[in-house]
PDB file of C-alpha atoms in Angstrom:
ATOM      1  CA  MET A   1      98.139  70.310  98.798  1.00 35.00           C
ATOM      2  CA  LEU A   2     100.501  67.371  98.564  1.00 38.00           C
ATOM      3  CA  LEU A   3     103.558  69.459  97.806  1.00 40.00           C
ATOM      4  CA  GLY A   4     102.971  71.778 100.734  1.00 42.00           C
ATOM      5  CA  ASN A   5     105.439  69.868 102.959  1.00 43.00           C
ATOM      6  CA  VAL A   6     107.762  68.375 100.335  1.00 42.00           C
ATOM      7  CA  GLU A   7     111.366  69.114 101.297  1.00 42.00           C
ATOM      8  CA  PHE A   8     113.424  70.227  98.321  1.00 42.00           C
ATOM      9  CA  GLN A   9     117.016  69.300  99.159  1.00 42.00           C
ATOM     10  CA  HIS A  10     118.870  71.772  96.970  1.00 43.00           C
ATOM     11  CA  ARG A  11     120.856  74.926  97.467  1.00 46.00           C
ATOM     12  CA  HIS A  12     119.078  78.251  97.378  1.00 49.00           C
ATOM     13  CA  ALA A  13     120.008  79.960  94.107  1.00 50.00           C
ATOM     14  CA  ALA A  14     119.058  83.623  94.293  1.00 55.00           C
ATOM     15  CA  GLN A  15     120.233  85.354  91.139  1.00 54.00           C
ATOM     16  CA  LEU A  16     120.935  88.996  90.395  1.00 59.00           C
ATOM     17  CA  ASN A  17     121.309  88.568  86.637  1.00 65.00           C
ATOM     18  CA  THR A  18     118.190  88.807  84.467  1.00 67.00           C
ATOM     19  CA  HIS A  19     119.129  85.832  82.317  1.00 66.00           C
ATOM     20  CA  ALA A  20     119.927  83.733  85.366  1.00 67.00           C
ATOM     21  CA  LYS A  21     116.571  84.613  86.885  1.00 71.00           C
ATOM     22  CA  GLY A  22     114.877  83.454  83.706  1.00 74.00           C
ATOM     23  CA  ARG A  23     116.673  80.119  83.856  1.00 75.00           C
ATOM     24  CA  VAL A  24     115.670  79.667  87.501  1.00 75.00           C
ATOM     25  CA  GLU A  25     112.036  80.411  86.671  1.00 80.00           C
ATOM     26  CA  ARG A  26     112.075  77.902  83.804  1.00 81.00           C
ATOM     27  CA  VAL A  27     113.513  75.232  86.106  1.00 80.00           C
ATOM     28  CA  HIS A  28     110.809  75.939  88.675  1.00 81.00           C
ATOM     29  CA  GLY A  29     108.181  75.617  85.966  1.00 82.00           C
ATOM     30  CA  THR A  30     109.670  72.278  84.931  1.00 81.00           C
ATOM     31  CA  HIS A  31     109.512  70.990  88.504  1.00 84.00           C
ATOM     32  CA  GLN A  32     105.939  72.178  88.963  1.00 84.00           C
ATOM     33  CA  ASP A  33     104.863  70.236  85.875  1.00 86.00           C
ATOM     34  CA  ARG A  34     107.160  67.195  85.762  1.00 87.00           C
ATOM     35  CA  LEU A  35     107.260  66.406  89.488  1.00 89.00           C
ATOM     36  CA  VAL A  36     103.486  66.528  89.899  1.00 89.00           C
ATOM     37  CA  LYS A  37     102.959  64.163  86.976  1.00 91.00           C
ATOM     38  CA  LYS A  38     105.577  61.689  88.199  1.00 91.00           C
ATOM     39  CA  LEU A  39     104.113  61.654  91.691  1.00 92.00           C
ATOM     40  CA  ARG A  40     100.721  60.918  90.175  1.00 92.00           C
ATOM     41  CA  ARG A  41     102.111  58.071  88.047  1.00 93.00           C
ATOM     42  CA  LYS A  42     103.889  56.562  91.052  1.00 91.00           C
ATOM     43  CA  GLY A  43     100.666  56.685  93.039  1.00 94.00           C
ATOM     44  CA  ILE A  44     102.290  58.760  95.809  1.00 93.00           C
ATOM     45  CA  ILE A  45      99.693  60.433  98.027  1.00 90.00           C
ATOM     46  CA  SER A  46     101.581  61.214 101.266  1.00 91.00           C
ATOM     47  CA  HIS A  47     104.226  63.791 102.168  1.00 88.00           C
ATOM     48  CA  GLU A  48     106.616  61.171 103.540  1.00 91.00           C
ATOM     49  CA  ALA A  49     106.542  59.051 100.378  1.00 92.00           C
ATOM     50  CA  ALA A  50     106.950  62.169  98.216  1.00 92.00           C
ATOM     51  CA  ASN A  51     110.092  63.233 100.116  1.00 92.00           C
ATOM     52  CA  VAL A  52     111.612  59.750  99.816  1.00 93.00           C
ATOM     53  CA  TYR A  53     110.982  59.695  96.065  1.00 93.00           C
ATOM     54  CA  LEU A  54     112.321  63.230  95.702  1.00 91.00           C
ATOM     55  CA  ARG A  55     115.661  62.404  97.347  1.00 90.00           C
ATOM     56  CA  SER A  56     116.173  58.881  96.035  1.00 92.00           C
ATOM     57  CA  GLU A  57     115.000  59.117  92.417  1.00 92.00           C
ATOM     58  CA  TYR A  58     113.695  62.396  91.097  1.00 92.00           C
ATOM     59  CA  LEU A  59     116.539  64.818  91.876  1.00 90.00           C
ATOM     60  CA  THR A  60     119.228  62.312  90.848  1.00 91.00           C
ATOM     61  CA  GLU A  61     117.599  61.658  87.488  1.00 90.00           C
ATOM     62  CA  HIS A  62     116.828  65.337  86.898  1.00 89.00           C
ATOM     63  CA  ASN A  63     120.395  66.467  87.623  1.00 88.00           C
ATOM     64  CA  ARG A  64     121.844  63.694  85.448  1.00 90.00           C
ATOM     65  CA  ARG A  65     119.811  64.831  82.467  1.00 87.00           C
ATOM     66  CA  PHE A  66     119.791  68.604  82.823  1.00 83.00           C
ATOM     67  CA  ALA A  67     122.675  69.715  85.087  1.00 82.00           C
ATOM     68  CA  ARG A  68     125.525  71.597  83.393  1.00 82.00           C
ATOM     69  CA  ALA A  69     128.838  72.594  84.932  1.00 82.00           C
ATOM     70  CA  ALA A  70     129.368  76.348  85.354  1.00 77.00           C
ATOM     71  CA  ALA A  71     131.943  78.074  83.169  1.00 82.00           C
ATOM     72  CA  ARG A  72     133.486  79.728  86.257  1.00 81.00           C
ATOM     73  CA  LYS A  73     133.873  78.401  89.753  1.00 81.00           C
ATOM     74  CA  GLU A  74     133.055  81.697  91.463  1.00 80.00           C
ATOM     75  CA  ASP A  75     129.797  81.700  93.407  1.00 73.00           C
ATOM     76  CA  TYR A  76     127.662  84.682  92.412  1.00 70.00           C
ATOM     77  CA  HIS A  77     124.599  83.645  94.346  1.00 71.00           C
ATOM     78  CA  ARG A  78     123.171  85.840  97.038  1.00 74.00           C
ATOM     79  CA  ARG A  79     123.150  84.603 100.599  1.00 76.00           C
ATOM     80  CA  THR A  80     120.359  82.335 101.738  1.00 76.00           C
ATOM     81  CA  PRO A  81     117.639  84.261 103.605  1.00 74.00           C
ATOM     82  CA  ARG A  82     117.527  83.672 107.325  1.00 78.00           C
ATOM     83  CA  ALA A  83     114.648  81.779 108.876  1.00 73.00           C
ATOM     84  CA  ALA A  84     113.244  85.005 110.335  1.00 71.00           C
ATOM     85  CA  GLU A  85     113.172  86.579 106.874  1.00 76.00           C
ATOM     86  CA  LEU A  86     111.416  83.564 105.417  1.00 78.00           C
ATOM     87  CA  ASP A  87     108.866  83.628 108.225  1.00 77.00           C
ATOM     88  CA  GLY A  88     108.077  87.226 107.271  1.00 79.00           C
ATOM     89  CA  ILE A  89     107.397  86.142 103.676  1.00 82.00           C
ATOM     90  CA  PHE A  90     105.684  82.775 103.912  1.00 84.00           C
ATOM     91  CA  ARG A  91     102.846  83.625 106.264  1.00 88.00           C
ATOM     92  CA  LEU A  92      99.123  84.209 106.302  1.00 90.00           C
ATOM     93  CA  GLU A  93      98.004  87.780 106.981  1.00 92.00           C
ATOM     94  CA  SER A  94      94.499  88.664 108.116  1.00 94.00           C
ATOM     95  CA  GLU A  95      93.220  92.130 109.001  1.00 95.00           C
ATOM     96  CA  ARG A  96      91.360  92.404 112.285  1.00 95.00           C
ATOM     97  CA  THR A  97      89.790  95.234 114.312  1.00 95.00           C
ATOM     98  CA  ILE A  98      90.880  95.977 117.885  1.00 94.00           C
ATOM     99  CA  SER A  99      87.956  95.945 120.301  1.00 93.00           C
ATOM    100  CA  ASP A 100      87.391  98.635 122.914  1.00 91.00           C
ATOM    101  CA  ASP A 101      89.181  96.533 125.554  1.00 90.00           C
ATOM    102  CA  TRP A 102      92.229  95.983 123.275  1.00 91.00           C
ATOM    103  CA  VAL A 103      91.360  92.389 122.414  1.00 93.00           C
ATOM    104  CA  VAL A 104      91.895  90.928 118.941  1.00 94.00           C
ATOM    105  CA  ARG A 105      89.924  87.880 117.828  1.00 94.00           C
ATOM    106  CA  TYR A 106      91.359  85.518 115.231  1.00 94.00           C
ATOM    107  CA  ASP A 107      90.291  81.975 114.323  1.00 91.00           C
ATOM    108  CA  ASN A 108      88.152  81.672 117.479  1.00 91.00           C
ATOM    109  CA  ARG A 109      91.126  82.724 119.604  1.00 93.00           C
ATOM    110  CA  TRP A 110      91.416  85.875 121.710  1.00 95.00           C
ATOM    111  CA  PHE A 111      94.618  87.910 122.056  1.00 95.00           C
ATOM    112  CA  GLN A 112      94.962  90.640 124.684  1.00 94.00           C
ATOM    113  CA  LEU A 113      97.253  93.462 123.554  1.00 93.00           C
ATOM    114  CA  GLU A 114      99.653  94.680 126.233  1.00 89.00           C
ATOM    115  CA  GLY A 115     101.082  98.139 126.851  1.00 81.00           C
ATOM    116  CA  GLN A 116     103.060  99.302 123.846  1.00 73.00           C
ATOM    117  CA  GLY A 117     104.592 102.573 125.029  1.00 74.00           C
ATOM    118  CA  ARG A 118     104.614 105.265 122.367  1.00 72.00           C
ATOM    119  CA  TYR A 119     103.583 103.048 119.493  1.00 67.00           C
ATOM    120  CA  TYR A 120     100.260 101.868 120.809  1.00 77.00           C
ATOM    121  CA  ALA A 121      97.405 100.682 118.646  1.00 84.00           C
ATOM    122  CA  PRO A 122      94.163 102.587 119.319  1.00 88.00           C
ATOM    123  CA  ALA A 123      90.859 100.868 119.926  1.00 89.00           C
ATOM    124  CA  GLN A 124      88.909 100.194 116.730  1.00 92.00           C
ATOM    125  CA  GLY A 125      92.203 100.333 114.840  1.00 92.00           C
ATOM    126  CA  LYS A 126      93.197  97.822 112.173  1.00 94.00           C
ATOM    127  CA  VAL A 127      95.985  95.301 112.838  1.00 95.00           C
ATOM    128  CA  LEU A 128      97.491  92.425 110.870  1.00 95.00           C
ATOM    129  CA  VAL A 129      97.368  89.000 112.478  1.00 95.00           C
ATOM    130  CA  CYS A 130     100.216  86.990 110.925  1.00 93.00           C
ATOM    131  CA  GLU A 131     100.450  83.205 111.146  1.00 91.00           C
ATOM    132  CA  GLY A 132     103.844  81.759 110.202  1.00 86.00           C
ATOM    133  CA  ARG A 133     104.782  78.467 108.595  1.00 79.00           C
ATOM    134  CA  HIS A 134     105.207  76.681 111.921  1.00 81.00           C
ATOM    135  CA  GLY A 135     102.185  78.203 113.637  1.00 83.00           C
ATOM    136  CA  ARG A 136     104.055  81.204 115.047  1.00 87.00           C
ATOM    137  CA  MET A 137     101.685  84.105 115.649  1.00 91.00           C
ATOM    138  CA  ALA A 138     102.438  87.813 115.356  1.00 92.00           C
ATOM    139  CA  ILE A 139     100.258  90.921 115.513  1.00 94.00           C
ATOM    140  CA  GLU A 140     101.479  94.031 113.694  1.00 93.00           C
ATOM    141  CA  TYR A 141     100.231  97.602 113.633  1.00 92.00           C
ATOM    142  CA  ARG A 142     101.619  99.811 110.858  1.00 89.00           C
ATOM    143  CA  GLY A 143     104.599  97.507 110.397  1.00 87.00           C
ATOM    144  CA  ARG A 144     105.464  97.248 114.098  1.00 89.00           C
ATOM    145  CA  ALA A 145     105.072  94.038 116.087  1.00 90.00           C
ATOM    146  CA  LEU A 146     102.834  94.353 119.150  1.00 92.00           C
ATOM    147  CA  ARG A 147     103.137  92.502 122.435  1.00 92.00           C
ATOM    148  CA  TRP A 148     100.209  90.287 123.273  1.00 94.00           C
ATOM    149  CA  ARG A 149      99.093  87.304 125.307  1.00 93.00           C
ATOM    150  CA  GLU A 150      96.429  84.766 124.522  1.00 94.00           C
ATOM    151  CA  ILE A 151      93.443  84.738 126.850  1.00 93.00           C
ATOM    152  CA  ALA A 152      90.478  82.458 127.328  1.00 92.00           C
ATOM    153  CA  ALA A 153      87.278  83.098 125.463  1.00 87.00           C
ATOM    154  CA  PRO A 154      84.997  85.488 127.366  1.00 82.00           C
ATOM    155  CA  ALA A 155      82.096  83.783 129.108  1.00 81.00           C
ATOM    156  CA  LYS A 156      78.701  84.324 127.604  1.00 79.00           C
ATOM    157  CA  PRO A 157      76.153  86.072 129.858  1.00 74.00           C
ATOM    158  CA  GLN A 158      73.804  83.604 131.500  1.00 74.00           C
ATOM    159  CA  VAL A 159      70.088  84.025 130.940  1.00 69.00           C
ATOM    160  CA  LEU A 160      68.014  83.229 134.036  1.00 67.00           C
ATOM    161  CA  ASP A 161      65.213  80.756 133.539  1.00 66.00           C
ATOM    162  CA  THR A 162      62.334  82.575 135.264  1.00 66.00           C
ATOM    163  CA  PRO A 163      58.567  81.906 135.104  1.00 66.00           C
ATOM    164  CA  ALA A 164      58.026  85.300 133.547  1.00 62.00           C
ATOM    165  CA  ARG A 165      60.465  84.413 130.752  1.00 62.00           C
ATOM    166  CA  ASN A 166      58.755  81.073 130.105  1.00 65.00           C
ATOM    167  CA  ALA A 167      55.248  82.555 130.110  1.00 67.00           C
ATOM    168  CA  ARG A 168      53.450  82.851 126.842  1.00 70.00           C
ATOM    169  CA  PRO A 169      53.711  86.303 125.349  1.00 70.00           C
ATOM    170  CA  HIS A 170      50.624  88.467 125.636  1.00 69.00           C
ATOM    171  CA  VAL A 171      48.984  88.883 122.269  1.00 69.00           C
ATOM    172  CA  PRO A 172      46.559  91.818 122.187  1.00 72.00           C
ATOM    173  CA  ILE A 173      43.117  91.028 120.793  1.00 73.00           C
ATOM    174  CA  ALA A 174      42.069  93.216 117.937  1.00 73.00           C
ATOM    175  CA  VAL A 175      38.844  95.104 118.793  1.00 74.00           C
ATOM    176  CA  LYS A 176      36.784  96.576 116.010  1.00 75.00           C
ATOM    177  CA  LYS A 177      36.110 100.213 116.790  1.00 77.00           C
ATOM    178  CA  ARG A 178      32.801 101.876 115.961  1.00 79.00           C
ATOM    179  CA  LYS A 179      32.815 104.905 113.747  1.00 82.00           C
ATOM    180  CA  TRP A 180      32.323 107.939 115.969  1.00 80.00           C
ATOM    181  CA  THR A 181      29.660 110.416 114.933  1.00 81.00           C
ATOM    182  CA  PRO A 182      29.637 113.798 116.683  1.00 76.00           C
ATOM    183  CA  PRO A 183      26.313 114.734 118.376  1.00 79.00           C
ATOM    184  CA  ALA A 184      24.071 117.544 117.149  1.00 74.00           C
ATOM    185  CA  ASN A 185      25.322 119.997 119.786  1.00 76.00           C
ATOM    186  CA  HIS A 186      28.940 119.400 118.908  1.00 75.00           C
ATOM    187  CA  PRO A 187      30.912 122.557 117.994  1.00 74.00           C
ATOM    188  CA  TRP A 188      31.554 121.122 114.548  1.00 72.00           C
ATOM    189  CA  HIS A 189      27.821 121.027 113.858  1.00 71.00           C
ATOM    190  CA  GLN A 190      27.280 124.504 115.379  1.00 77.00           C
ATOM    191  CA  ALA A 191      29.848 126.057 113.079  1.00 75.00           C
ATOM    192  CA  ALA A 192      28.239 124.391 110.072  1.00 75.00           C
ATOM    193  CA  ARG A 193      24.798 125.519 111.259  1.00 78.00           C
ATOM    194  CA  ARG A 194      25.930 129.149 111.581  1.00 81.00           C
ATOM    195  CA  GLU A 195      27.443 128.998 108.097  1.00 82.00           C
ATOM    196  CA  ALA A 196      24.168 127.617 106.682  1.00 82.00           C
ATOM    197  CA  GLN A 197      22.146 130.337 108.423  1.00 83.00           C
ATOM    198  CA  LYS A 198      24.447 133.005 107.029  1.00 84.00           C
ATOM    199  CA  ARG A 199      24.040 131.680 103.462  1.00 85.00           C
ATOM    200  CA  ALA A 200      20.241 131.475 103.920  1.00 82.00           C
ATOM    201  CA  SER A 201      20.020 135.079 105.131  1.00 84.00           C
ATOM    202  CA  LYS A 202      22.082 136.280 102.153  1.00 82.00           C
ATOM    203  CA  LEU A 203      19.830 134.377  99.785  1.00 80.00           C
ATOM    204  CA  ALA A 204      16.686 135.810 101.416  1.00 78.00           C
ATOM    205  CA  ALA A 205      18.042 139.340 101.137  1.00 76.00           C
ATOM    206  CA  THR A 206      18.844 138.808  97.455  1.00 76.00           C
ATOM    207  CA  VAL A 207      15.314 137.561  96.705  1.00 67.00           C
ATOM    208  CA  SER A 208      13.529 140.311  98.685  1.00 65.00           C
ATOM    209  CA  ARG A 209      15.197 143.195  96.825  1.00 61.00           C
ATOM    210  CA  PRO A 210      13.408 142.667  93.454  1.00 59.00           C
ATOM    211  CA  LEU A 211      10.091 142.306  95.244  1.00 54.00           C
ATOM    212  CA  LEU A 212      10.551 145.632  97.006  1.00 51.00           C
ATOM    213  CA  ALA A 213      11.484 147.292  93.720  1.00 53.00           C
ATOM    214  CA  LYS A 214       8.316 146.027  92.005  1.00 53.00           C
ATOM    215  CA  SER A 215       6.050 147.182  94.837  1.00 53.00           C
ATOM    216  CA  SER A 216       7.524 150.668  94.821  1.00 53.00           C
ATOM    217  CA  ALA A 217       7.059 150.978  91.042  1.00 50.00           C
ATOM    218  CA  ALA A 218       3.306 150.113  91.150  1.00 50.00           C
ATOM    219  CA  PRO A 219       0.779 153.213  90.882  1.00 52.00           C
TER     220      PRO A 219
END
């Protein structure tokens, strides 16, 4: 964004009073609307030109129209945050997983975690990789900063170019199998044959009984 590097040359006004905070928020809203429109009308598209316009024209005109003298001269503002405090606020945080060799990868960069004493981060643990406003890097585990050093990217394993690797893969040829029919002397057929003989003998015995009864009843 264009306003990402615009340098606002004004005193930090951190308020403790609710009404004062509301006034500060309204002023910020005015700047976010009015300044963007004026930069667009001026045709300003670079950070350097925006900073020159901000110092030479915009702030002077804005203060002339809207600034009001305070009723009391006492300064009730809180102190300006230190640079270290601002770096802990305005930063990008990304969660990463520690590998088994205590290496953290972030943005195609590799960071080797060093010995941490009692407060060590276990492998496969989650850490926060923090990138500050000026590119300062920090790695934190449960709110504690870890010591680290950047290392080169690990080399990829080389694959040997061998004739066996370049050979065409063997594709098996599909062979149509014939349906197998068991022979007559197969045990499957013998069991079926015995079962058929048993049923035939039962049927013969059932038919022969009435015939014997009729022959015995004849004079």
